[in-house]
Amino acid sequence: MDNSHFVGVSADKAAYYWEQAALAARQVIESGRYELVGYNLSTPEERTASYRRFFLEDDNKEFIWFKGYAEPNIIHNYTKMCAPYSFRKGGYGCSESSNLEFVEAFEYINDYDDTLKTTHPNGNLIEYDYLNNIFKDKDPRFAATVGLPGGRFLDGMIEVRRGVSKGGQIPSINDSKEFLHNMDEEYTLSDGKNIKTIGKDGPYEDCKPSKTGFYLLKFIDAELADYDRCTNHWPMFRLAEMYLNLAEAEIESGHIEEALAAVNRVKHRTGIHEITADEVARNGESWLRDRIRNERRVELAYEAHRFW
């Protein structure tokens, strides 16, 4: 390795670095000036609504430092760029499109296994009654961050499908490839109603609809009259990051109890299961490190903390 071009902290200075990182995080947390918004809400629905809303509020008590916007001239157009395709109000839509790996990074409320459930234990496909039931019981932050097939947006539904089942037959892979190149393909239902075969919001390989089946909701101000004139502030530092910084610094310093306390503050706000000392004892310190890193991935998603 060419150490002169390596950006990082040398091994002999790592302990000091983590000590200082923990100290800085604690100073912010213990200042009492900031709070985890929605910390003591009761239901997943309340937590989802709160998490989505506080990124749009000017008087946010969690933001430590942010890039501010205000009418008439200091505005941005994030909603115009990212709104679901059929709701874009003449904008672009889908400039950010979540992928399946990110979707599955969100844990279930009571289960660390975050992969979507598609099959029964016997291997048979699960048939869900409603389009978005496959996402049921996911981390409440999930529905506030990602626009889902079958999810609500304004007074309508984000309509994404692979195709239309004909006579109970699931569309074949070849059919799907044909549909992905034709957003005008329609299918007539038994009641005579015509619907778009792949849904009015995709997926579609070309142009602006989602290519993954998902949209971005975080920071999107759906109620805004003009999607070109967004004024919601952009967070640079907020309190949740301080807890996650503290958790990371403490585990790297070998302080398991302190790392658990810090990461569980963020997890408690979401209403999902908190990590116990017994689980760490069973699964090991590296398992806890991975859980902390995953928590950072989903909590700070789309806030420009990760290169990828």
Coordinates of N, CA and C in Angstrom, one line a residue, residues 77-294:
N77 N -35.3 21.8 -6.0 CA -36.4 21.1 -6.7 C -36.3 19.6 -6.5
Y78 N -35.9 19.1 -5.3 CA -35.7 17.7 -5.0 C -37.0 16.9 -5.3
T79 N -38.2 17.5 -4.9 CA -39.4 16.8 -5.1 C -39.7 16.6 -6.6
K80 N -39.5 17.6 -7.3 CA -39.6 17.5 -8.8 C -38.8 16.4 -9.4
M81 N -37.6 16.3 -8.9 CA -36.6 15.4 -9.5 C -37.0 13.9 -9.1
C82 N -37.6 13.7 -7.9 CA -37.7 12.4 -7.3 C -39.1 11.8 -7.1
A83 N -40.1 12.6 -7.4 CA -41.5 12.2 -7.1 C -41.8 10.9 -8.0
P84 N -42.7 10.0 -7.6 CA -43.1 8.9 -8.4 C -43.6 9.4 -9.8
Y85 N -43.4 8.6 -10.8 CA -43.6 9.0 -12.2 C -45.0 9.6 -12.4
S86 N -46.0 8.9 -12.0 CA -47.4 9.4 -12.4 C -47.8 10.6 -11.5
F87 N -47.0 11.0 -10.5 CA -47.3 12.1 -9.6 C -46.4 13.3 -9.8
R88 N -45.6 13.3 -10.8 CA -44.5 14.2 -10.9 C -44.8 15.7 -11.2
K89 N -46.1 16.0 -11.5 CA -46.5 17.3 -11.8 C -45.6 18.0 -12.9
G90 N -45.3 17.3 -14.0 CA -44.5 17.9 -15.0 C -43.0 17.9 -14.8
G91 N -42.6 17.3 -13.7 CA -41.2 17.2 -13.4 C -40.5 16.0 -14.0
Y92 N -39.4 15.7 -13.4 CA -38.6 14.5 -14.0 C -39.1 13.2 -13.4
G93 N -39.0 13.1 -12.1 CA -39.4 11.9 -11.4 C -38.3 10.9 -11.4
C94 N -38.2 10.2 -10.3 CA -37.3 9.0 -10.2 C -35.9 9.3 -10.4
S95 N -35.4 10.4 -10.1 CA -33.9 10.7 -10.2 C -33.1 9.8 -9.2
E96 N -33.8 9.4 -8.1 CA -33.2 8.5 -7.1 C -34.2 7.3 -7.1
S97 N -33.6 6.1 -7.2 CA -34.4 4.9 -7.2 C -33.8 3.8 -6.3
S98 N -34.5 3.5 -5.2 CA -33.9 2.6 -4.3 C -33.8 1.2 -4.9
N99 N -32.8 0.4 -4.5 CA -32.7 -1.0 -5.1 C -33.1 -2.0 -4.0
L100 N -33.2 -3.2 -4.4 CA -33.7 -4.3 -3.5 C -32.7 -4.5 -2.4
E101 N -31.4 -4.4 -2.6 CA -30.5 -4.5 -1.5 C -30.7 -3.5 -0.4
F102 N -31.0 -2.3 -0.8 CA -31.3 -1.3 0.2 C -32.7 -1.6 0.9
V103 N -33.7 -2.0 0.2 CA -35.0 -2.3 0.7 C -34.8 -3.4 1.8
E104 N -34.0 -4.4 1.5 CA -33.8 -5.5 2.4 C -32.8 -5.2 3.6
A105 N -32.2 -4.0 3.6 CA -31.4 -3.6 4.7 C -32.2 -3.2 5.9
F106 N -33.5 -2.8 5.7 CA -34.4 -2.5 6.8 C -34.9 -3.8 7.5
E107 N -34.7 -3.8 8.8 CA -35.1 -5.0 9.5 C -36.6 -5.1 9.7
Y108 N -37.1 -6.2 10.0 CA -38.5 -6.3 10.5 C -38.5 -5.9 11.9
I109 N -39.7 -5.5 12.4 CA -39.9 -5.0 13.7 C -39.3 -5.9 14.8
N110 N -39.6 -7.2 14.6 CA -39.1 -8.2 15.6 C -38.2 -9.3 15.0
D111 N -37.5 -9.0 13.9 CA -36.7 -10.0 13.3 C -35.5 -9.4 12.6
Y112 N -34.3 -9.9 12.9 CA -33.1 -9.4 12.3 C -33.0 -9.8 10.8
D113 N -33.7 -10.9 10.4 CA -33.7 -11.3 9.1 C -34.5 -10.3 8.2
D114 N -33.8 -9.5 7.4 CA -34.5 -8.4 6.8 C -34.9 -8.8 5.3
T115 N -34.6 -10.0 4.8 CA -35.0 -10.3 3.5 C -36.5 -10.4 3.3
L116 N -37.0 -10.0 2.2 CA -38.4 -10.1 1.9 C -38.9 -11.5 1.8
K117 N -40.0 -11.8 2.4 CA -40.6 -13.2 2.5 C -41.3 -13.5 1.2
T118 N -40.8 -14.4 0.4 CA -41.4 -14.7 -0.9 C -41.8 -16.2 -1.0
T119 N -41.3 -17.0 -0.1 CA -41.7 -18.4 -0.2 C -42.0 -19.0 1.2
H120 N -42.9 -20.0 1.3 CA -43.2 -20.7 2.5 C -42.0 -21.7 2.8
P121 N -42.0 -22.2 4.0 CA -40.9 -23.2 4.3 C -40.8 -24.4 3.4
N122 N -42.0 -24.7 2.8 CA -42.0 -25.9 1.8 C -41.5 -25.5 0.4
G123 N -41.2 -24.2 0.2 CA -40.7 -23.7 -1.1 C -41.7 -23.1 -2.0
N124 N -43.0 -23.3 -1.6 CA -44.1 -22.7 -2.5 C -44.1 -21.2 -2.3
L125 N -44.4 -20.5 -3.4 CA -44.5 -19.1 -3.4 C -45.6 -18.6 -2.5
I126 N -45.4 -17.5 -1.7 CA -46.4 -16.9 -0.9 C -47.3 -16.0 -1.8
E127 N -48.6 -16.2 -1.7 CA -49.5 -15.3 -2.4 C -50.1 -14.3 -1.4
Y128 N -49.8 -13.1 -1.7 CA -50.2 -12.0 -0.8 C -51.5 -11.4 -1.3
D129 N -52.5 -11.0 -0.4 CA -53.8 -10.5 -0.8 C -53.7 -9.1 -1.4
Y130 N -52.7 -8.3 -0.9 CA -52.5 -7.0 -1.4 C -51.1 -6.7 -1.8
L131 N -50.9 -5.8 -2.7 CA -49.7 -5.6 -3.4 C -48.5 -5.3 -2.4
N132 N -48.7 -4.5 -1.4 CA -47.6 -4.2 -0.5 C -47.6 -4.9 0.8
N133 N -48.4 -6.0 0.9 CA -48.3 -6.8 2.1 C -47.0 -7.5 2.3
I134 N -46.2 -7.7 1.3 CA -44.9 -8.3 1.4 C -44.0 -7.4 2.3
F135 N -44.3 -6.2 2.5 CA -43.5 -5.3 3.3 C -44.0 -5.1 4.7
K136 N -45.1 -5.8 5.0 CA -45.7 -5.7 6.3 C -44.8 -6.0 7.5
D137 N -44.8 -5.1 8.5 CA -44.0 -5.3 9.7 C -42.5 -4.9 9.5
K138 N -42.2 -4.3 8.4 CA -40.9 -3.7 8.3 C -40.7 -2.5 9.2
D139 N -39.4 -2.2 9.5 CA -39.0 -1.0 10.2 C -39.9 0.2 9.8
P140 N -40.5 0.9 10.7 CA -41.4 2.1 10.3 C -40.7 3.1 9.5
R141 N -39.3 3.2 9.6 CA -38.6 4.2 8.7 C -38.7 3.8 7.3
F142 N -38.9 2.5 7.0 CA -38.8 2.0 5.6 C -39.9 2.7 4.8
A143 N -41.2 2.7 5.2 CA -42.2 3.3 4.4 C -42.1 4.8 4.4
A144 N -41.3 5.4 5.3 CA -41.1 6.8 5.2 C -39.9 7.2 4.3
T145 N -39.2 6.2 3.9 CA -38.0 6.4 3.1 C -38.2 6.0 1.7
V146 N -38.8 4.9 1.4 CA -39.0 4.3 0.1 C -40.4 4.3 -0.3
G147 N -40.6 4.7 -1.6 CA -42.0 4.6 -2.2 C -42.2 3.2 -2.7
L148 N -43.2 2.5 -2.2 CA -43.4 1.1 -2.4 C -44.5 0.8 -3.5
P149 N -44.3 -0.3 -4.2 CA -45.5 -0.7 -5.0 C -46.7 -0.9 -4.1
G150 N -47.8 -0.3 -4.5 CA -49.0 -0.3 -3.7 C -49.0 0.7 -2.6
G151 N -48.0 1.5 -2.4 CA -48.0 2.5 -1.4 C -48.8 3.7 -1.7
R152 N -49.2 4.5 -0.8 CA -50.0 5.7 -1.0 C -49.1 6.9 -1.3
F153 N -49.6 7.7 -2.2 CA -48.9 9.0 -2.5 C -50.0 10.0 -2.9
L154 N -50.1 11.1 -2.1 CA -51.2 12.0 -2.3 C -52.5 11.3 -2.1
D155 N -53.4 11.4 -3.1 CA -54.7 10.7 -3.1 C -54.7 9.5 -3.9
G156 N -53.5 8.9 -4.3 CA -53.5 7.8 -5.2 C -52.5 6.7 -4.7
M157 N -52.2 5.8 -5.6 CA -51.4 4.6 -5.2 C -50.2 4.6 -6.2
I158 N -49.0 4.3 -5.7 CA -47.9 4.0 -6.5 C -48.1 2.6 -7.2
E159 N -48.3 2.6 -8.4 CA -48.8 1.4 -9.1 C -47.6 0.8 -9.9
V160 N -47.0 -0.3 -9.4 CA -45.9 -0.9 -10.0 C -46.2 -2.4 -10.1
R161 N -46.1 -3.0 -11.2 CA -46.3 -4.5 -11.3 C -45.4 -5.0 -12.5
R162 N -45.1 -6.3 -12.4 CA -44.3 -7.0 -13.4 C -45.2 -7.3 -14.6
G163 N -46.5 -7.5 -14.4 CA -47.4 -7.8 -15.5 C -48.7 -8.1 -14.9
V164 N -49.6 -8.7 -15.7 CA -51.0 -9.0 -15.3 C -51.1 -10.5 -15.4
S165 N -51.6 -11.1 -14.3 CA -51.9 -12.6 -14.3 C -53.0 -12.9 -15.2
K166 N -52.9 -13.7 -16.2 CA -53.9 -14.1 -17.1 C -54.4 -15.5 -16.9
G167 N -55.6 -15.7 -16.5 CA -56.1 -17.1 -16.2 C -55.3 -17.7 -15.1
G168 N -54.8 -16.9 -14.1 CA -54.0 -17.5 -13.0 C -52.6 -17.7 -13.3
Q169 N -52.2 -17.4 -14.5 CA -50.8 -17.7 -15.0 C -49.9 -16.5 -14.7
I170 N -48.9 -16.6 -13.9 CA -47.9 -15.5 -13.7 C -47.2 -15.2 -15.0
P171 N -47.1 -13.9 -15.3 CA -46.3 -13.5 -16.5 C -45.0 -14.1 -16.6
S172 N -44.6 -14.6 -17.7 CA -43.3 -15.2 -17.9 C -42.2 -14.2 -18.0
I173 N -40.9 -14.6 -17.8 CA -39.8 -13.7 -17.9 C -39.8 -13.1 -19.3
N174 N -40.1 -13.8 -20.3 CA -40.1 -13.2 -21.7 C -41.2 -12.2 -21.8
D175 N -42.4 -12.4 -21.2 CA -43.4 -11.4 -21.3 C -43.0 -10.2 -20.5
S176 N -42.3 -10.3 -19.4 CA -41.9 -9.2 -18.6 C -40.9 -8.3 -19.4
K177 N -40.0 -8.9 -20.2 CA -39.0 -8.2 -21.0 C -39.8 -7.4 -22.0
E178 N -40.8 -8.0 -22.6 CA -41.6 -7.3 -23.6 C -42.3 -6.1 -23.0
F179 N -42.9 -6.3 -21.8 CA -43.6 -5.2 -21.2 C -42.7 -4.0 -20.8
L180 N -41.5 -4.4 -20.3 CA -40.6 -3.3 -19.8 C -40.2 -2.3 -20.9
H181 N -40.5 -2.7 -22.1 CA -40.2 -1.8 -23.2 C -41.4 -1.1 -23.8
N182 N -42.5 -1.3 -23.1 CA -43.8 -0.8 -23.7 C -44.7 -0.3 -22.5
M183 N -44.6 1.0 -22.2 CA -45.5 1.5 -21.1 C -46.9 1.7 -21.6
D184 N -47.2 1.6 -22.9 CA -48.6 1.7 -23.4 C -49.4 0.4 -23.4
E185 N -48.7 -0.7 -23.1 CA -49.4 -2.0 -23.1 C -50.5 -2.0 -22.1
E186 N -51.7 -2.3 -22.5 CA -52.9 -2.4 -21.6 C -53.5 -3.8 -21.6
Y187 N -54.2 -4.1 -20.5 CA -54.9 -5.3 -20.4 C -56.3 -5.1 -19.9
T188 N -57.3 -5.8 -20.5 CA -58.7 -5.6 -20.2 C -59.1 -6.6 -19.1
L189 N -59.5 -6.1 -18.0 CA -59.9 -7.0 -16.9 C -61.3 -7.6 -17.2
S190 N -61.7 -8.5 -16.3 CA -63.0 -9.2 -16.6 C -64.2 -8.2 -16.5
D191 N -64.0 -7.1 -15.7 CA -65.1 -6.2 -15.6 C -65.1 -5.1 -16.7
G192 N -64.2 -5.3 -17.7 CA -64.1 -4.4 -18.8 C -63.2 -3.2 -18.6
K193 N -62.6 -3.1 -17.4 CA -61.7 -2.0 -17.2 C -60.3 -2.2 -17.8
N194 N -59.8 -1.2 -18.4 CA -58.4 -1.3 -19.0 C -57.4 -0.8 -17.9
I195 N -56.3 -1.5 -17.7 CA -55.2 -1.1 -16.9 C -53.9 -1.2 -17.6
K196 N -52.9 -0.4 -17.2 CA -51.6 -0.6 -17.7 C -51.0 -1.9 -17.3
T197 N -50.4 -2.6 -18.2 CA -49.9 -4.0 -17.9 C -48.8 -3.9 -16.8
I198 N -47.9 -2.9 -16.9 CA -46.8 -2.9 -16.0 C -47.1 -1.8 -14.9
G199 N -48.2 -1.2 -14.9 CA -48.5 -0.2 -13.9 C -48.1 1.2 -14.3
K200 N -48.8 2.2 -13.9 CA -48.6 3.6 -14.3 C -47.3 4.1 -13.8
D201 N -46.7 3.4 -12.9 CA -45.4 3.9 -12.3 C -44.2 3.0 -12.6
G202 N -44.4 2.1 -13.6 CA -43.3 1.3 -14.0 C -43.4 -0.2 -13.5
P203 N -42.4 -0.9 -13.6 CA -41.0 -0.5 -14.0 C -40.9 -0.4 -15.5
Y204 N -39.9 0.4 -15.9 CA -39.7 0.7 -17.3 C -38.3 0.9 -17.6
E205 N -37.7 0.3 -18.6 CA -36.2 0.4 -18.7 C -35.7 1.7 -19.2
D206 N -36.6 2.4 -19.9 CA -36.2 3.7 -20.5 C -36.9 4.9 -19.8
C207 N -36.3 6.0 -20.0 CA -37.0 7.3 -19.6 C -37.0 7.4 -18.1
K208 N -38.2 7.9 -17.5 CA -38.2 8.4 -16.1 C -38.8 7.5 -15.1
P209 N -39.6 6.5 -15.4 CA -40.2 5.7 -14.3 C -39.1 4.8 -13.6
S210 N -39.5 4.2 -12.5 CA -38.6 3.4 -11.7 C -38.1 2.2 -12.6
K211 N -36.9 1.9 -12.4 CA -36.3 0.6 -13.1 C -36.2 -0.5 -12.1
T212 N -36.4 -0.2 -10.8 CA -36.2 -1.2 -9.7 C -37.5 -1.6 -9.1
G213 N -38.6 -0.8 -9.3 CA -39.8 -1.1 -8.7 C -40.1 -0.2 -7.4
F214 N -39.1 0.6 -7.1 CA -39.2 1.4 -5.9 C -38.9 2.9 -6.2
Y215 N -39.4 3.8 -5.4 CA -39.1 5.2 -5.5 C -38.6 5.7 -4.2
L216 N -38.1 6.9 -4.2 CA -37.6 7.6 -3.0 C -38.7 8.5 -2.4
L217 N -39.0 8.4 -1.1 CA -39.9 9.3 -0.4 C -39.3 10.2 0.6
K218 N -38.1 9.9 1.1 CA -37.4 10.7 2.1 C -37.1 12.1 1.4
F219 N -37.5 13.2 2.1 CA -37.3 14.6 1.7 C -38.3 15.0 0.7
I220 N -39.2 14.1 0.2 CA -40.2 14.5 -0.8 C -41.4 15.2 -0.2
D221 N -41.7 16.4 -0.6 CA -42.8 17.1 -0.1 C -44.0 17.0 -1.0
A222 N -44.8 15.9 -0.8 CA -45.9 15.6 -1.7 C -46.9 16.6 -1.8
E223 N -47.2 17.4 -0.7 CA -48.3 18.3 -0.6 C -47.9 19.7 -1.3
L224 N -46.7 19.8 -1.7 CA -46.2 21.1 -2.2 C -47.0 21.4 -3.5
A225 N -47.4 22.7 -3.7 CA -48.2 23.0 -4.9 C -47.3 23.1 -6.1
D226 N -46.1 23.6 -5.9 CA -45.1 23.6 -7.1 C -43.9 22.9 -6.7
Y227 N -43.7 21.7 -7.3 CA -42.6 20.8 -7.0 C -41.2 21.4 -7.4
D228 N -41.2 22.5 -8.0 CA -40.0 23.2 -8.4 C -39.5 24.2 -7.3
R229 N -40.3 24.3 -6.2 CA -40.1 25.4 -5.2 C -40.1 24.7 -3.8
C230 N -39.1 23.8 -3.6 CA -39.0 23.2 -2.3 C -38.2 24.1 -1.4
T231 N -38.6 24.1 -0.1 CA -37.9 24.9 0.9 C -37.5 24.0 2.2
N232 N -37.7 22.7 2.1 CA -37.3 21.9 3.3 C -35.8 21.9 3.4
H233 N -35.3 22.1 4.6 CA -33.9 22.2 4.9 C -33.2 20.8 4.7
W234 N -31.9 20.9 4.4 CA -31.1 19.7 4.1 C -30.2 19.4 5.3
P235 N -30.3 18.3 6.0 CA -29.5 18.0 7.2 C -28.1 17.7 6.9
M236 N -27.2 18.4 7.6 CA -25.7 18.0 7.5 C -25.3 17.2 8.7
F237 N -25.7 17.6 9.9 CA -25.6 16.9 11.1 C -26.9 16.9 11.9
R238 N -27.2 15.7 12.5 CA -28.4 15.7 13.3 C -28.2 14.7 14.5
L239 N -29.0 14.7 15.5 CA -28.7 14.0 16.7 C -28.6 12.5 16.5
A240 N -29.4 11.9 15.7 CA -29.3 10.5 15.4 C -27.9 10.1 15.0
E241 N -27.2 10.9 14.2 CA -25.9 10.6 13.8 C -24.9 10.6 15.0
M242 N -25.2 11.5 15.9 CA -24.3 11.5 17.1 C -24.3 10.2 17.9
Y243 N -25.6 9.7 18.1 CA -25.7 8.4 18.7 C -25.0 7.3 18.0
L244 N -25.1 7.3 16.6 CA -24.5 6.3 15.8 C -23.0 6.4 15.8
N245 N -22.5 7.7 15.8 CA -21.0 7.9 15.9 C -20.5 7.4 17.2
L246 N -21.3 7.6 18.3 CA -20.9 7.1 19.6 C -20.9 5.6 19.7
A247 N -21.9 5.0 19.1 CA -22.0 3.5 19.1 C -20.8 2.9 18.3
E248 N -20.4 3.5 17.2 CA -19.3 3.0 16.4 C -18.0 3.2 17.2
A249 N -17.8 4.4 17.8 CA -16.6 4.7 18.5 C -16.4 3.7 19.7
E250 N -17.5 3.5 20.4 CA -17.5 2.7 21.6 C -17.2 1.2 21.3
I251 N -17.8 0.7 20.2 CA -17.5 -0.7 19.9 C -16.1 -0.9 19.4
E252 N -15.6 0.1 18.7 CA -14.2 0.0 18.2 C -13.2 0.1 19.4
S253 N -13.7 0.7 20.5 CA -12.9 0.8 21.7 C -13.1 -0.4 22.6
G254 N -13.9 -1.3 22.2 CA -14.2 -2.5 23.1 C -15.2 -2.3 24.2
H255 N -15.9 -1.2 24.1 CA -16.9 -0.8 25.2 C -18.3 -1.3 24.7
I256 N -18.6 -2.5 24.9 CA -19.8 -3.1 24.3 C -21.1 -2.5 25.0
E257 N -21.1 -2.4 26.3 CA -22.3 -1.9 27.0 C -22.6 -0.5 26.5
E258 N -21.6 0.4 26.4 CA -21.8 1.8 25.9 C -22.3 1.8 24.5
A259 N -21.7 0.9 23.6 CA -22.1 0.9 22.2 C -23.6 0.4 22.1
L260 N -24.0 -0.5 22.9 CA -25.4 -1.0 22.9 C -26.3 0.1 23.3
A261 N -26.0 0.8 24.4 CA -26.9 1.9 24.9 C -27.1 3.0 23.8
A262 N -26.0 3.3 23.0 CA -26.1 4.3 22.0 C -26.9 3.9 20.8
V263 N -26.6 2.7 20.3 CA -27.4 2.3 19.1 C -28.8 2.0 19.4
N264 N -29.1 1.6 20.6 CA -30.5 1.3 21.0 C -31.3 2.5 21.2
R265 N -30.7 3.7 21.4 CA -31.5 4.9 21.5 C -32.1 5.2 20.1
V266 N -31.3 5.0 19.0 CA -31.8 5.2 17.7 C -32.9 4.1 17.4
K267 N -32.6 2.9 17.7 CA -33.6 1.8 17.4 C -34.9 2.0 18.2
H268 N -34.8 2.5 19.4 CA -36.0 2.7 20.2 C -36.9 3.7 19.5
R269 N -36.4 4.7 19.0 CA -37.2 5.8 18.3 C -38.0 5.1 17.1
T270 N -37.4 4.1 16.5 CA -38.1 3.5 15.4 C -39.2 2.5 15.8
G271 N -39.1 2.0 17.1 CA -40.0 1.0 17.5 C -39.6 -0.4 17.2
I272 N -38.5 -0.7 16.6 CA -38.1 -2.0 16.3 C -37.3 -2.6 17.5
H273 N -37.1 -3.9 17.5 CA -36.4 -4.6 18.6 C -35.0 -4.0 18.9
E274 N -34.8 -3.9 20.2 CA -33.5 -3.4 20.6 C -32.5 -4.5 20.8
I275 N -31.2 -4.3 20.6 CA -30.2 -5.3 20.8 C -29.9 -5.6 22.2
T276 N -29.9 -6.8 22.6 CA -29.6 -7.2 24.0 C -28.2 -7.7 24.2
A277 N -27.7 -7.6 25.5 CA -26.4 -8.1 25.8 C -26.3 -9.6 25.6
D278 N -27.4 -10.3 25.8 CA -27.4 -11.7 25.6 C -27.2 -12.1 24.1
E279 N -27.8 -11.3 23.2 CA -27.6 -11.5 21.8 C -26.2 -11.3 21.4
V280 N -25.6 -10.3 21.9 CA -24.2 -10.0 21.6 C -23.3 -11.1 22.1
A281 N -23.6 -11.6 23.3 CA -22.8 -12.7 23.9 C -22.9 -14.0 23.0
R282 N -24.1 -14.2 22.4 CA -24.3 -15.4 21.6 C -23.7 -15.2 20.2
N283 N -23.8 -14.0 19.6 CA -23.4 -13.8 18.2 C -22.0 -13.2 18.0
G284 N -21.5 -12.5 19.1 CA -20.2 -12.0 19.0 C -20.1 -10.5 18.7
E285 N -18.9 -9.9 19.0 CA -18.7 -8.5 18.8 C -18.8 -8.1 17.3
S286 N -18.4 -8.9 16.4 CA -18.4 -8.6 15.0 C -19.9 -8.5 14.5
W287 N -20.7 -9.3 15.1 CA -22.2 -9.3 14.7 C -22.7 -7.9 15.2
L288 N -22.4 -7.5 16.4 CA -22.9 -6.2 16.8 C -22.3 -5.1 15.9
R289 N -21.1 -5.1 15.5 CA -20.5 -4.1 14.6 C -21.3 -4.0 13.3
D290 N -21.7 -5.2 12.8 CA -22.5 -5.2 11.5 C -23.8 -4.6 11.8
R291 N -24.5 -4.9 12.9 CA -25.8 -4.3 13.2 C -25.7 -2.8 13.3
I292 N -24.6 -2.3 14.0 CA -24.5 -0.8 14.1 C -24.3 -0.2 12.7
R293 N -23.5 -0.8 11.9 CA -23.2 -0.3 10.5 C -24.5 -0.3 9.7
N294 N -25.3 -1.3 9.9 CA -26.6 -1.4 9.1 C -27.5 -0.3 9.6

